[in-house]
Coordinates of C-alpha atoms and ligand atoms in Angstrom, one line a residue:
X4 CA -12.0 -6.6 -15.9
X5 CA -9.3 -6.3 -13.2
X6 CA -9.6 -3.6 -10.4
X7 CA -7.7 -2.5 -7.4
X8 CA -9.5 -2.2 -3.9
X9 CA -8.4 0.7 -1.4
X10 CA -9.8 -0.2 2.0
X11 CA -10.4 2.7 4.3
X12 CA -10.0 2.1 7.9
X13 CA -8.8 5.1 10.0
X14 CA -8.3 7.2 7.1
X15 CA -12.1 8.3 6.1
X16 CA -11.1 10.9 3.5
X17 CA -10.1 10.9 -0.2
X18 CA -7.9 13.9 0.2
X19 CA -4.2 13.6 1.1
X20 CA -4.3 9.9 1.6
X21 CA -1.2 7.7 1.0
X22 CA -2.5 4.6 0.2
X23 CA -5.4 5.6 -2.0
X24 CA -3.0 7.8 -4.0
X25 CA -0.7 5.0 -4.7
X26 CA -3.8 2.7 -5.5
X27 CA -5.0 5.3 -8.1
X28 CA -1.6 5.3 -9.6
X29 CA -1.9 1.8 -10.7
X30 CA -3.2 0.6 -14.0
X31 CA -6.5 -0.8 -12.9
X32 CA -9.6 1.3 -11.7
X33 CA -9.9 1.6 -8.0
X34 CA -12.8 0.6 -6.0
X35 CA -12.7 1.9 -2.5
X36 CA -14.1 -0.1 0.2
X37 CA -15.1 0.3 3.8
X38 CA -16.0 -2.7 6.0
X39 CA -18.0 -2.6 9.2
X40 CA -15.8 -5.2 10.8
X41 CA -18.3 -7.4 12.9
X42 CA -15.4 -8.4 15.5
X43 CA -15.0 -4.7 16.7
X44 CA -18.7 -3.8 16.1
X45 CA -20.0 -6.8 18.4
X46 CA -17.9 -5.3 21.4
X47 CA -19.7 -1.9 21.3
X48 CA -23.0 -0.6 23.1
X49 CA -25.8 -0.6 20.8
X50 CA -25.9 3.4 20.6
X51 CA -22.3 4.0 20.3
X52 CA -21.3 7.4 19.5
X53 CA -18.3 6.7 17.3
X54 CA -20.4 4.0 15.0
X55 CA -23.0 6.9 14.4
X56 CA -19.8 9.3 13.5
X57 CA -18.5 6.5 11.4
X58 CA -21.7 6.0 9.9
X59 CA -22.2 9.4 8.6
X60 CA -18.6 9.8 7.4
X61 CA -19.0 6.7 5.4
X62 CA -22.1 8.1 4.0
X63 CA -20.2 11.4 3.1
X64 CA -17.6 9.3 1.4
X65 CA -20.1 7.4 -0.7
X66 CA -21.7 10.8 -1.9
X67 CA -18.2 12.0 -2.8
X68 CA -17.1 8.9 -4.5
X69 CA -20.4 9.2 -6.4
X70 CA -19.8 13.0 -7.6
X71 CA -16.7 12.0 -8.9
X72 CA -18.1 9.3 -11.0
X73 CA -17.3 6.2 -9.0
X74 CA -18.9 4.5 -5.9
X75 CA -17.9 3.2 -2.4
X76 CA -18.4 -0.4 -1.5
X77 CA -19.5 -1.1 2.0
X78 CA -19.9 -4.3 3.6
X79 CA -20.4 -5.7 7.0
X80 CA -19.1 -8.8 8.5
X81 CA -16.0 -10.7 10.0
X82 CA -13.1 -9.1 7.8
X83 CA -11.6 -12.6 6.3
X84 CA -15.2 -13.7 5.2
X85 CA -15.9 -10.3 3.5
X86 CA -12.5 -10.7 1.6
X87 CA -13.3 -14.3 0.5
X88 CA -16.5 -13.1 -1.0
X89 CA -14.8 -10.1 -2.5
X90 CA -12.5 -12.7 -4.3
X91 CA -15.5 -14.3 -5.5
X92 CA -17.3 -11.1 -6.7
X93 CA -14.5 -9.3 -8.3
X94 CA -11.0 -9.8 -10.3
X95 CA -8.9 -8.4 -7.7
X96 CA -5.2 -7.1 -9.0
X97 CA -4.4 -5.6 -5.7
X98 CA -5.8 -4.4 -2.5
X99 CA -4.0 -1.2 -1.0
X100 CA -4.6 0.0 2.6
X101 CA -3.0 2.3 5.2
X102 CA -1.1 0.9 8.2
X103 CA -3.0 0.3 11.4
X104 CA -0.5 -0.2 14.4
X105 CA -3.0 -1.6 17.1
X106 CA -2.7 -5.1 17.9
X107 CA -5.9 -6.5 16.8
X108 CA -5.3 -4.6 13.4
X109 CA -2.0 -5.9 12.9
X110 CA -3.0 -9.5 13.5
X111 CA -6.0 -9.1 11.1
X112 CA -4.0 -7.6 8.4
X113 CA -1.6 -10.4 8.5
X114 CA -4.5 -12.7 8.0
X115 CA -5.9 -10.7 4.9
X116 CA -2.4 -10.6 3.4
X117 CA -1.9 -14.5 3.7
X118 CA -5.4 -14.9 2.1
X119 CA -4.6 -12.4 -0.6
X120 CA -1.4 -14.0 -1.5
X121 CA -2.7 -17.6 -1.8
X122 CA -5.2 -15.9 -4.4
X123 CA -2.1 -14.1 -6.2
X124 CA -3.5 -10.8 -4.9
X125 CA -1.0 -7.9 -3.9
X126 CA -1.7 -6.6 -0.4
X127 CA 0.2 -3.4 0.1
X128 CA 0.2 -0.9 3.2
X129 CA 1.1 2.6 3.6
X130 CA 2.2 5.0 6.3
X131 CA -0.6 7.4 6.5
X132 CA -1.6 8.4 10.0
X133 CA 1.7 9.3 11.3
X134 CA 4.9 11.1 10.0
X135 CA 7.1 8.6 11.1
X136 CA 6.2 5.1 12.2
X137 CA 7.5 1.8 13.5
X138 CA 11.5 1.9 13.4
X139 CA 11.8 5.1 11.5
X140 CA 12.9 6.9 14.8
X141 CA 15.4 5.0 16.8
X142 CA 18.0 5.6 19.2
X143 CA 21.8 5.4 18.2
X144 CA 21.9 1.9 19.3
X145 CA 18.9 1.1 17.1
X146 CA 16.3 0.6 19.5
X147 CA 12.9 2.2 20.3
X148 CA 12.9 5.4 22.1
X149 CA 11.3 5.2 25.7
X150 CA 12.2 8.9 26.8
X151 CA 9.8 11.3 25.0
X152 CA 12.5 14.4 24.9
X153 CA 15.1 12.3 23.1
X154 CA 12.4 10.9 20.7
X155 CA 11.1 14.3 19.8
X156 CA 14.7 15.6 19.4
X157 CA 15.3 12.7 16.9
X158 CA 12.1 12.9 15.3
X159 CA 12.5 16.8 14.7
X160 CA 16.3 16.3 13.6
X161 CA 15.0 13.8 10.6
X162 CA 12.1 16.1 9.9
X163 CA 12.1 17.4 6.1
X164 CA 8.6 19.3 6.3
X165 CA 8.9 20.0 2.4
X166 CA 8.6 16.0 2.0
X167 CA 7.2 14.7 5.0
X168 CA 4.3 17.2 5.1
X169 CA 3.7 17.1 1.7
X170 CA 0.0 16.0 0.6
X171 CA -0.4 12.9 -1.5
X172 CA -2.0 13.5 -4.7
X173 CA -5.2 11.4 -4.0
X174 CA -8.1 14.0 -4.5
X175 CA -6.6 15.0 -7.8
X176 CA -6.5 11.4 -9.1
X177 CA -9.8 10.5 -7.8
X178 CA -11.8 11.0 -10.9
X179 CA -13.9 9.0 -13.2
X180 CA -11.3 7.5 -15.3
X181 CA -9.2 6.0 -12.2
X182 CA -12.4 4.4 -10.5
X183 CA -14.4 1.4 -10.8
X184 CA -17.9 1.4 -9.8
X185 CA -19.0 -1.4 -7.4
X186 CA -21.0 -3.0 -9.9
X187 CA -22.7 -6.5 -9.6
X188 CA -20.8 -7.0 -5.9
X189 CA -22.9 -3.9 -4.6
X190 CA -25.5 -4.7 -2.3
X191 CA -26.1 -1.0 -1.0
X192 CA -25.0 0.6 2.2
X193 CA -26.5 -1.1 5.5
X194 CA -28.5 1.3 7.6
X195 CA -27.6 1.7 11.4
X196 CA -30.4 -0.7 12.0
X197 CA -29.1 -3.4 9.6
X198 CA -25.5 -3.2 11.6
X199 CA -27.8 -3.7 14.7
X200 CA -27.1 0.0 16.0
X201 CA -28.9 3.0 17.1
X202 CA -28.3 6.7 16.3
X203 CA -26.5 8.3 19.2
X204 CA -28.3 11.9 19.1
X205 CA -26.3 13.9 21.2
X206 CA -22.7 13.5 19.8
X207 CA -21.2 16.6 18.7
X208 CA -18.2 16.8 16.3
X209 CA -15.8 19.8 16.0
X210 CA -15.2 21.3 12.6
X211 CA -12.2 19.7 10.9
X212 CA -9.1 21.7 10.8
X213 CA -9.1 24.4 13.4
X214 CA -9.1 28.1 12.9
X215 CA -5.6 29.7 12.4
X216 CA -6.4 31.7 15.5
X217 CA -6.7 28.7 17.9
X218 CA -3.5 27.3 16.6
X219 CA -1.6 30.6 17.1
X220 CA -2.6 30.8 20.8
X221 CA -2.5 27.1 21.4
X222 CA 0.5 27.3 23.8
X223 CA -1.2 29.9 25.8
X224 CA -4.7 28.6 26.3
X225 CA -4.5 24.6 25.9
X226 CA -4.5 24.5 29.7
X227 CA -7.5 26.2 30.5
X228 CA -10.4 23.8 30.4
X229 CA -12.9 26.6 30.7
X230 CA -12.1 27.7 27.1
X231 CA -14.1 26.1 24.4
X232 CA -11.6 26.9 21.7
X233 CA -8.4 26.6 23.9
X234 CA -7.2 23.5 21.9
X235 CA -7.8 22.3 18.5
X236 CA -10.4 19.5 19.0
X237 CA -9.1 17.5 16.2
X238 CA -8.5 14.4 18.2
X239 CA -11.8 12.7 16.8
X240 CA -10.8 13.7 13.3
X241 CA -7.2 12.3 13.6
X242 CA -8.5 9.0 15.0
X243 CA -10.7 8.6 12.1
X244 CA -8.5 10.1 9.5
X245 CA -11.1 12.7 8.7
X246 CA -8.1 15.1 8.7
X247 CA -4.7 14.6 7.5
X248 CA -2.0 14.6 10.1
X249 CA 0.2 16.2 7.6
X250 CA -2.0 19.1 7.1
X251 CA -2.2 19.7 11.0
X252 CA 1.2 19.3 11.3
X253 CA 2.2 21.8 8.7
X254 CA -0.2 24.3 10.4
X255 CA 1.6 23.6 13.8
X256 CA 5.2 23.8 12.4
X257 CA 4.2 27.2 11.0
X258 CA 2.3 28.5 13.8
X259 CA 2.8 26.9 17.0
X260 CA 5.6 24.7 18.1
X261 CA 3.8 23.5 21.3
X262 CA 1.2 22.0 19.2
X263 CA 3.6 20.2 17.0
X264 CA 5.1 18.9 20.2
X265 CA 1.6 17.3 21.2
X266 CA 1.3 16.0 17.9
X267 CA 4.7 14.4 18.4
X268 CA 3.4 12.7 21.5
X269 CA 0.7 11.1 19.4
X270 CA 3.6 9.6 17.0
X271 CA 5.3 8.5 20.1
X272 CA 2.6 6.5 21.8
X273 CA 1.7 4.9 18.3
X274 CA 5.2 3.9 17.7
X275 CA 5.1 2.4 21.4
X276 CA 2.3 0.5 21.0
X277 CA 3.6 -1.0 17.8
X278 CA 6.8 -2.1 19.4
X279 CA 5.1 -3.4 22.7
X280 CA 1.8 -4.6 21.9
X281 CA 1.4 -6.3 25.3
X282 CA 1.2 -2.8 27.0
X283 CA -2.5 -2.6 25.8
X284 CA -3.3 -4.6 29.0
X285 CA -0.3 -5.0 31.1
X286 CA 2.4 -2.5 32.7
X287 CA 5.1 -2.1 30.8
X288 CA 7.6 -1.5 33.9
X289 CA 7.7 -5.2 35.1
X290 CA 8.5 -3.8 38.7
X291 CA 4.9 -2.4 38.5
X292 CA 3.0 -5.3 37.7
X293 CA 2.1 -6.7 41.0
X294 CA 0.8 -3.6 42.8
X295 CA -1.8 -4.4 45.5
X296 CA -4.4 -2.0 43.7
X297 CA -7.6 -1.5 45.6
X298 CA -11.1 -3.2 44.8
X299 CA -13.6 -0.6 45.9
X300 CA -16.6 -1.0 43.4
X301 CA -18.8 1.9 45.0
X302 CA -15.6 4.5 44.8
X303 CA -15.2 3.6 41.2
X304 CA -18.8 4.0 40.6
X305 CA -18.6 7.5 42.0
X306 CA -15.5 8.1 39.8
X307 CA -17.3 7.0 36.6
X308 CA -20.3 9.1 37.4
X309 CA -18.5 12.3 38.6
X310 CA -19.9 12.0 42.0
X311 CA -16.4 12.0 43.9
X312 CA -16.9 15.2 45.7
X313 CA -13.6 16.6 44.0
X314 CA -14.9 19.2 41.9
X315 CA -12.1 19.1 39.1
X316 CA -12.5 15.2 38.6
X317 CA -16.4 15.3 38.8
X318 CA -16.3 18.2 36.2
X319 CA -14.2 16.2 33.9
X320 CA -16.0 13.0 34.3
X321 CA -19.4 14.6 33.6
X322 CA -18.1 16.3 30.6
X323 CA -17.2 13.0 29.4
X324 CA -20.3 11.2 30.1
X325 CA -22.4 14.1 28.4
X326 CA -20.1 14.9 25.4
X327 CA -17.6 12.0 24.7
X328 CA -14.9 14.3 24.8
X329 CA -12.7 15.5 28.1
X330 CA -10.1 18.3 28.0
X331 CA -6.6 17.3 28.4
X332 CA -6.3 18.7 32.0
X333 CA -9.2 17.2 33.1
X334 CA -8.0 13.7 31.7
X335 CA -4.9 14.2 33.8
X336 CA -6.6 15.3 37.0
X337 CA -9.6 12.4 36.7
X338 CA -7.0 9.8 35.8
X339 CA -4.5 10.7 38.3
X340 CA -7.2 10.7 41.0
X341 CA -8.2 7.1 40.2
X342 CA -4.8 5.7 40.1
X343 CA -3.3 7.6 43.2
X344 CA -5.9 8.9 45.4
X345 CA -8.2 5.9 45.0
X346 CA -5.2 3.9 44.3
X347 CA -7.1 1.7 41.7
X348 CA -5.9 -0.1 38.4
X349 CA -5.2 2.2 35.5
X350 CA -6.7 -0.6 33.3
X351 CA -10.3 0.3 35.0
X352 CA -10.1 3.8 34.0
X353 CA -8.5 2.9 30.6
X354 CA -11.5 0.7 29.8
X355 CA -14.0 3.4 31.0
X356 CA -12.3 6.1 28.7
X357 CA -12.2 3.5 25.7
X358 CA -16.0 3.2 26.1
X359 CA -16.8 7.0 26.3
X360 CA -14.2 8.8 24.2
X361 CA -15.4 9.7 21.0
X362 CA -11.6 10.2 20.2
X363 CA -10.5 6.7 21.9
X364 CA -7.3 5.7 20.5
X365 CA -5.8 2.8 22.2
X366 CA -2.1 4.1 21.8
X367 CA -2.9 7.4 23.0
X368 CA -5.3 6.1 25.8
X369 CA -3.0 3.2 26.9
X370 CA 0.3 5.5 26.7
X371 CA -1.3 8.4 28.8
X372 CA -2.8 6.0 31.4
X373 CA 0.4 4.3 32.1
X374 CA 2.4 7.6 32.2
X375 CA -0.1 8.7 34.9
X376 CA 0.1 5.3 36.7
X377 CA 3.8 5.3 36.6
X378 CA 3.8 1.7 34.9
X379 CA 4.7 2.7 31.4
X380 CA 7.8 2.9 29.1
X381 CA 7.5 6.5 29.4
X382 CA 6.0 7.3 32.7
X383 CA 5.7 10.0 35.2
X384 CA 7.7 8.8 38.2
X385 CA 5.6 6.7 40.5
X386 CA 5.8 9.1 43.2
X387 CA 4.5 12.2 41.3
X388 CA 1.0 12.8 42.5
X389 CA -1.3 15.5 41.0
X390 CA -3.2 17.5 43.6
X391 CA -6.7 18.2 42.0
X392 CA -6.8 21.1 44.5
X393 CA -3.6 22.8 43.2
X394 CA -4.5 21.8 39.5
X395 CA -7.9 23.6 40.1
X396 CA -6.1 26.8 41.7
X397 CA -3.9 26.8 38.6
X398 CA -5.9 26.0 35.6
X399 CA -9.7 26.5 36.9
X400 CA -9.1 29.5 39.3
X401 CA -12.4 31.1 39.0
X402 CA -14.3 27.8 38.8
X403 CA -15.5 28.3 35.5
X404 CA -15.1 24.8 34.3
X405 CA -16.3 23.4 37.5
X406 CA -19.7 25.2 37.6
X407 CA -20.3 24.5 34.1
X408 CA -20.3 20.8 34.5
X409 CA -21.1 20.5 38.3
X410 CA -24.0 23.4 38.8
X411 CA -24.6 22.1 42.4
X412 CA -21.1 22.7 43.3
X413 CA -20.8 24.8 46.5
X414 CA -24.3 23.8 47.5
X415 CA -25.6 21.3 50.4
X416 CA -26.5 18.7 47.6
X417 CA -22.8 18.4 46.4
X418 CA -21.2 15.7 48.0
X419 CA -18.4 15.6 50.6
X420 CA -15.0 14.0 49.0
X421 CA -15.1 10.1 49.2
X422 CA -11.5 10.1 49.9
X423 CA -9.2 12.6 52.2
X424 CA -7.0 13.6 49.7
X425 CA -3.9 13.6 51.9
X426 CA -4.6 10.3 53.2
X427 CA -5.1 8.7 49.8
X428 CA -1.9 10.2 48.5
X429 CA 0.0 8.6 51.3
X430 CA -1.7 5.3 51.1
X431 CA -1.1 5.2 47.3
X432 CA 2.8 6.1 47.9
X433 CA 3.2 3.4 50.7
X434 CA 1.5 0.9 48.5
X435 CA 3.5 1.5 45.5
X436 CA 6.8 1.7 47.7
X437 CA 6.1 -1.7 49.0
X438 CA 4.5 -3.1 46.2
X439 CA 7.2 -2.5 43.4
X440 CA 9.2 -5.7 43.0
Ligands
FAD527 C1 -5.5 9.5 30.8 C2 -5.5 10.1 29.4 C3 -6.2 9.7 28.5 C4 -6.2 10.0 27.0 N1 -6.8 9.2 25.9 C5 -6.7 9.8 24.8 C6 -7.4 9.1 23.6 O1 -8.0 8.0 23.7 N2 -7.4 9.6 22.5 C7 -6.5 10.7 22.3 O2 -6.6 11.1 21.2 N3 -6.0 11.4 23.3 C8 -6.0 11.1 24.4 N4 -5.3 11.7 25.2 C9 -4.7 12.8 25.0 C10 -5.1 14.2 25.1 O3 -6.0 14.5 26.2 C11 -6.1 14.3 23.8 O4 -5.5 14.0 22.8 C12 -6.6 15.8 23.6 O5 -7.4 16.2 24.9 C13 -7.5 15.8 22.6 O6 -8.3 17.2 22.5 P1 -7.7 18.2 21.4 O7 -7.7 17.5 19.9 O8 -8.3 19.6 21.5 O9 -6.2 18.2 21.7 P2 -4.9 19.3 21.2 O10 -4.5 19.8 22.5 O11 -5.4 20.3 20.5 O12 -3.8 18.4 20.6 C14 -3.8 18.3 19.2 C15 -3.6 16.6 18.9 O13 -2.2 16.4 19.7 C16 -2.5 14.9 20.1 N5 -2.2 15.0 21.6 C17 -2.4 15.9 22.5 N6 -1.9 15.7 23.7 C18 -1.7 14.5 23.7 C19 -1.0 13.5 24.4 N7 -1.0 13.8 25.8 N8 -0.8 12.3 24.3 C20 -0.9 12.1 22.9 N9 -1.4 12.8 21.8 C21 -1.7 14.1 22.1 C22 -3.8 14.5 20.0 O14 -4.0 13.9 18.6 C23 -4.6 15.7 19.6 O15 -5.8 15.8 19.2 C24 -5.4 11.2 26.8 C25 -4.9 11.8 27.8 C26 -4.9 11.2 29.1 C27 -4.2 12.1 30.2

């Protein structure tokens, strides 16, 4: 019997899933698939928290699929090899999936499309994880926006909430008569150990979809890192698609426009990475490509470990190391300190965050690091330097956040700053002024 495969990647849910809804409306029964892609897995530390998170979500999906009268097919390996095997195991009519805009994903998906095409199998991708993608929001001259304000204005002007936030009917259609069971191609789900990983015991995942109260007060509470519920904590869910961006945008549109604005930043950075994939590893601004960044391994190590002697930086880095999460304000301060006061290459910080953040997302991480370093398509002016001291006075005036993560702050055991903030600031300004070409 011919079947259609729906391939889950950054969309670990059956509700409001664009590609899945489209697959379920085809004539053939649908088999949901998840692949542990060895090209990605091979680069991760053996106790990677994200892998544990994905593993748990895949188990949940398998359970939900089973309850609905179907099943979830789970494979592990190099993606093209997996598809070659699927072509042998099943009679495939089509493979449906949702778009992924990262450079590696784009290449991988093109290769899968070519392979399937050779076998006469349709491969279709759908927009699911953003409201507007790729070339949907352009300047009047048909170019990608590089100024966020103008992008957000155009984004808002073309938004039709009743259409763009409308949930896709995947959950309603996800029932026995539309589903195929994995059948003879099913070798069971691999365990973490089969995948070569250990469970990460410490990670905590916030509830999906924030309480309305958090959204309602978001604009007033979002910049206070000491508050546990001052922001939505949806980043990990948006990263892996365990919530629908449409549902969160809908809530924000009703209750808090500031939150809507932050979510538009996410669309914006994804659009930029898709247009300019080289910015994953290179400054967007050619003038900023040859800056004489410092090489100072001991200082970098102190930054990674939260031992710089600059309390708001250290609090942030320790929150990151201990929980896999970091409050946005502390991300700004910690990143600004590395790229300006220590004058180190933004790619070092981007890489460290990419290993530690549970919500690591290449477009958001690269976009924000380049913004902080002043090197990006959209960037803070290179001479803007956030003072960790003023940021502390403004956003953590009673040291509540700092004391939570740096309990020895204010005692003799807390180190002196590894750099004089004023001197570090001038050093960076001089070096950038001279190094810009
Ligand atoms: C140096 C640096 C690196 C970052 N790296 C990442 C990353 O790897 N992954 C990531 O998801 N976010 C990243 N951010 C953006 C932001 O810090 C996080 O999205 C936010 O802190 C996550 O917490 P939250 O879900 O409670 O956010 P909320 O404040 O509740 O915001 C809701 C959602 O809006 C989006 N959003 C908010 N702020 C931004 C922003 N500045 N840019 C883009 N999207 C935003 C996120 O999807 C977020 O989950 C980074 C910011 C900086 C300064």
